[in-house]
Coordinates of C-alpha atoms and ligand atoms in Angstrom, one line a residue:
M7 CA -4.3 116.6 155.8
V8 CA -3.4 116.5 159.5
E9 CA -1.8 118.9 161.9
A10 CA 1.0 116.8 163.4
S11 CA 1.5 116.7 167.2
I12 CA 4.0 119.5 166.8
P13 CA 2.0 122.8 166.4
G14 CA 2.6 124.5 163.1
C15 CA 3.7 121.3 161.4
V16 CA 1.4 119.7 158.8
V17 CA 2.1 116.1 157.7
V18 CA 0.1 115.5 154.6
D19 CA -2.0 112.4 155.3
H20 CA -3.1 111.0 152.0
P21 CA -2.8 107.5 150.3
L22 CA -0.9 108.9 147.4
V23 CA 1.6 110.6 149.7
K24 CA 2.1 107.5 151.8
S25 CA 2.6 105.2 148.8
K26 CA 5.1 107.6 147.1
I27 CA 7.1 108.2 150.2
A28 CA 7.6 104.4 150.5
I29 CA 9.0 104.4 146.9
L30 CA 11.5 107.1 147.9
R31 CA 12.5 105.3 151.1
N32 CA 13.2 102.0 149.2
K33 CA 16.9 101.7 148.6
E34 CA 16.2 99.6 145.5
T35 CA 14.3 102.5 143.8
S36 CA 16.2 103.5 140.6
R37 CA 17.4 107.0 140.1
E38 CA 14.8 107.6 137.3
V39 CA 11.9 106.5 139.6
F40 CA 13.4 108.4 142.6
R41 CA 13.4 111.6 140.6
R42 CA 10.0 111.2 139.2
T43 CA 8.5 110.3 142.6
L44 CA 10.2 113.2 144.3
H45 CA 8.6 115.5 141.8
E46 CA 5.2 114.0 142.2
L47 CA 5.4 114.0 146.0
T48 CA 6.5 117.7 146.0
A49 CA 3.4 118.6 144.0
L50 CA 1.2 116.8 146.5
V51 CA 2.8 118.6 149.5
A52 CA 2.6 121.8 147.6
F53 CA -1.2 121.3 147.3
A54 CA -1.3 121.5 151.1
A55 CA 1.3 124.2 151.5
T56 CA -0.4 126.6 149.0
R57 CA -3.9 126.1 150.5
D58 CA -4.0 129.5 152.2
L59 CA -2.4 131.6 149.4
P60 CA -4.3 134.9 149.1
L61 CA -6.6 135.2 146.1
E62 CA -8.2 138.2 144.3
E63 CA -11.3 138.1 142.3
L64 CA -11.6 139.2 138.6
D65 CA -14.1 139.0 135.7
I66 CA -13.4 136.4 133.2
E67 CA -15.1 136.0 129.8
T68 CA -15.8 132.4 128.9
P69 CA -16.9 131.6 125.3
L70 CA -20.5 131.8 126.7
A71 CA -20.7 134.5 129.4
I72 CA -18.8 136.7 131.9
C73 CA -18.2 135.2 135.3
R74 CA -16.2 135.9 138.4
G75 CA -12.9 134.0 138.8
H76 CA -9.8 134.1 140.9
R77 CA -6.0 134.6 140.5
L78 CA -3.2 134.5 143.1
A79 CA -3.1 137.9 144.8
C80 CA 0.7 137.8 145.4
P81 CA 3.8 136.7 143.4
V82 CA 5.4 133.5 144.7
T83 CA 9.1 132.8 145.3
I84 CA 10.5 129.3 145.6
V85 CA 13.8 129.0 147.3
P86 CA 15.6 125.7 147.2
I87 CA 18.4 125.0 149.6
L88 CA 21.2 123.7 147.3
R89 CA 21.6 121.2 146.2
A90 CA 18.9 118.7 147.1
G91 CA 16.2 121.4 147.1
L92 CA 16.6 121.9 143.3
G93 CA 14.5 118.8 142.5
M94 CA 11.7 120.1 144.6
A95 CA 11.9 123.6 143.1
E96 CA 11.6 122.1 139.6
A97 CA 8.5 120.2 140.7
M98 CA 7.0 123.3 142.2
L99 CA 7.2 125.0 138.8
A100 CA 4.7 122.5 137.4
V101 CA 2.0 124.0 139.6
L102 CA 3.4 127.6 140.0
P103 CA 5.0 128.2 136.6
Q104 CA 5.2 131.9 137.1
A105 CA 7.1 131.7 140.4
R106 CA 10.4 133.5 140.9
I107 CA 13.3 131.3 142.1
G108 CA 15.9 132.3 144.7
H109 CA 18.8 130.1 145.8
I110 CA 20.5 129.4 149.1
G111 CA 23.7 127.3 149.0
M112 CA 24.6 125.5 152.2
Y113 CA 26.7 122.5 153.1
R114 CA 27.0 120.6 156.3
D115 CA 30.2 120.7 158.3
E116 CA 30.7 116.9 158.6
K117 CA 32.1 117.3 162.1
T118 CA 29.8 119.7 163.8
F119 CA 26.8 119.2 161.4
E120 CA 26.4 123.0 161.5
P121 CA 25.3 124.5 158.2
K122 CA 27.7 126.7 156.3
R123 CA 26.3 129.2 153.7
Y124 CA 28.2 129.8 150.5
Y125 CA 25.6 131.4 148.2
F126 CA 22.5 133.6 148.5
K127 CA 20.4 135.1 145.7
A128 CA 16.8 136.2 146.0
P129 CA 14.5 138.5 144.0
P130 CA 14.7 142.1 145.1
D131 CA 11.0 142.3 145.8
L132 CA 11.1 139.2 148.1
A133 CA 9.1 141.1 150.8
E134 CA 6.1 141.4 148.5
T135 CA 6.0 137.7 147.7
E136 CA 4.9 134.5 149.3
V137 CA 8.1 132.5 149.9
F138 CA 8.4 128.7 149.9
L139 CA 11.7 127.4 151.2
V140 CA 12.2 123.8 149.9
D141 CA 14.6 121.1 151.0
P142 CA 13.6 117.4 150.9
M143 CA 15.1 116.5 154.3
L144 CA 14.5 118.4 157.5
A145 CA 17.1 116.7 159.7
T146 CA 18.7 118.8 162.5
G147 CA 16.6 121.8 161.3
N148 CA 19.7 124.0 161.4
S149 CA 20.0 124.6 157.7
A150 CA 16.4 125.4 157.2
A151 CA 16.4 127.7 160.3
D152 CA 19.5 129.6 159.1
A153 CA 18.0 129.9 155.6
V154 CA 14.9 131.4 157.0
T155 CA 16.9 133.8 159.1
E156 CA 18.7 134.9 155.9
L157 CA 15.5 135.3 154.0
K158 CA 13.9 137.4 156.7
A159 CA 17.1 139.6 156.8
F160 CA 16.6 140.1 153.1
G161 CA 12.9 141.2 153.7
A162 CA 10.9 138.0 153.4
R163 CA 7.7 138.3 155.5
H164 CA 5.4 135.5 154.4
L165 CA 7.3 132.2 154.6
R166 CA 6.6 128.5 154.5
L167 CA 9.0 125.6 154.7
M168 CA 8.3 122.5 152.6
A169 CA 10.2 119.2 153.1
L170 CA 9.4 115.6 152.3
V171 CA 10.8 113.8 155.3
G172 CA 11.3 115.6 158.6
C173 CA 12.2 114.3 162.1
V174 CA 10.8 115.4 165.4
Q175 CA 13.9 117.2 166.7
G176 CA 14.5 119.1 163.5
V177 CA 10.9 120.3 163.3
E178 CA 10.9 121.3 167.0
L179 CA 14.2 123.2 166.6
F180 CA 13.0 125.0 163.5
R181 CA 9.7 125.9 165.1
R182 CA 11.4 127.2 168.2
K183 CA 13.6 129.5 166.0
H184 CA 10.8 130.5 163.6
P185 CA 7.4 130.0 165.3
D186 CA 5.8 132.2 162.5
V187 CA 6.8 129.8 159.7
P188 CA 4.6 126.8 159.1
V189 CA 6.2 123.4 158.1
F190 CA 4.7 121.0 155.5
L191 CA 6.0 117.4 155.3
A192 CA 5.1 114.1 153.6
A193 CA 6.4 112.1 156.6
L194 CA 7.7 112.7 160.1
D195 CA 10.3 110.3 161.3
P196 CA 11.4 109.6 164.9
G197 CA 15.0 110.7 164.9
L198 CA 18.6 111.0 163.6
N199 CA 21.5 108.7 163.6
E200 CA 25.0 109.7 164.8
K201 CA 25.8 111.3 161.4
A202 CA 22.6 113.4 161.6
Y203 CA 20.8 111.4 158.9
I204 CA 17.1 110.9 159.4
V205 CA 16.1 107.3 160.4
P206 CA 14.5 105.5 158.7
G207 CA 14.6 108.4 156.3
L208 CA 15.6 107.8 152.7
G209 CA 19.3 108.2 152.8
D210 CA 21.1 111.2 151.1
A211 CA 18.4 112.8 149.0
G212 CA 20.9 114.8 146.9
D213 CA 23.0 111.8 146.2
R214 CA 20.0 109.7 145.2
Y215 CA 18.5 112.5 143.1
F216 CA 21.7 113.5 141.3
G217 CA 23.4 110.1 141.2
T218 CA 26.5 111.2 143.1
Ligands
LIG30 N1 20.2 115.1 154.3 C1 19.8 114.0 153.6 O1 19.9 114.0 152.4 N2 19.4 113.0 154.3 C2 19.2 112.9 155.6 O2 18.8 111.9 156.2 C3 19.6 114.1 156.3 C4 20.1 115.2 155.7

């Protein structure tokens, strides 16, 4: 795992991550393989993003003896940004099956590229949970930054942002607005095209995941 040149941004540096991100980038990858690989990659990035979750100790009785063990000290909330974040949220449940799920619905205004929110639902005890905001593409950074602002307004205090592909300007904007929220990525790309798509990126993550 490496800290990228942008403080507070971790780009997971691992052979499995590198080989799987190449599968997602490839425009010939089938929908089935795209979905499966997005799930696998999410679990690998989750491994890094959950590394500092607080633990508490407890006694456990094995078939042979009593020993000390651990469990997560706080509940976890996963919040996908609709709709592309849904695939990542499902994959997170493989490693955090007890997590609560919130939802933030946002779409991009195609002229201004500004995010517009149309839906918000989060568990009432959000403030007491460790929150993982998930969205595969961190492009301009505006949607993620607005989503975090909403979550903080609703009480969230311990937040992390997980994406699969980010770009430098998106990460920088997000970190300027939320320097307290770490970012975890599988890849960091140089920039955006005129339609605010990440280049080289992987195209429209939602369209490729849902087949739209
Ligand atoms: N959303 C996507 O799905 N892809 C991008 O490159 C940017 C935003």
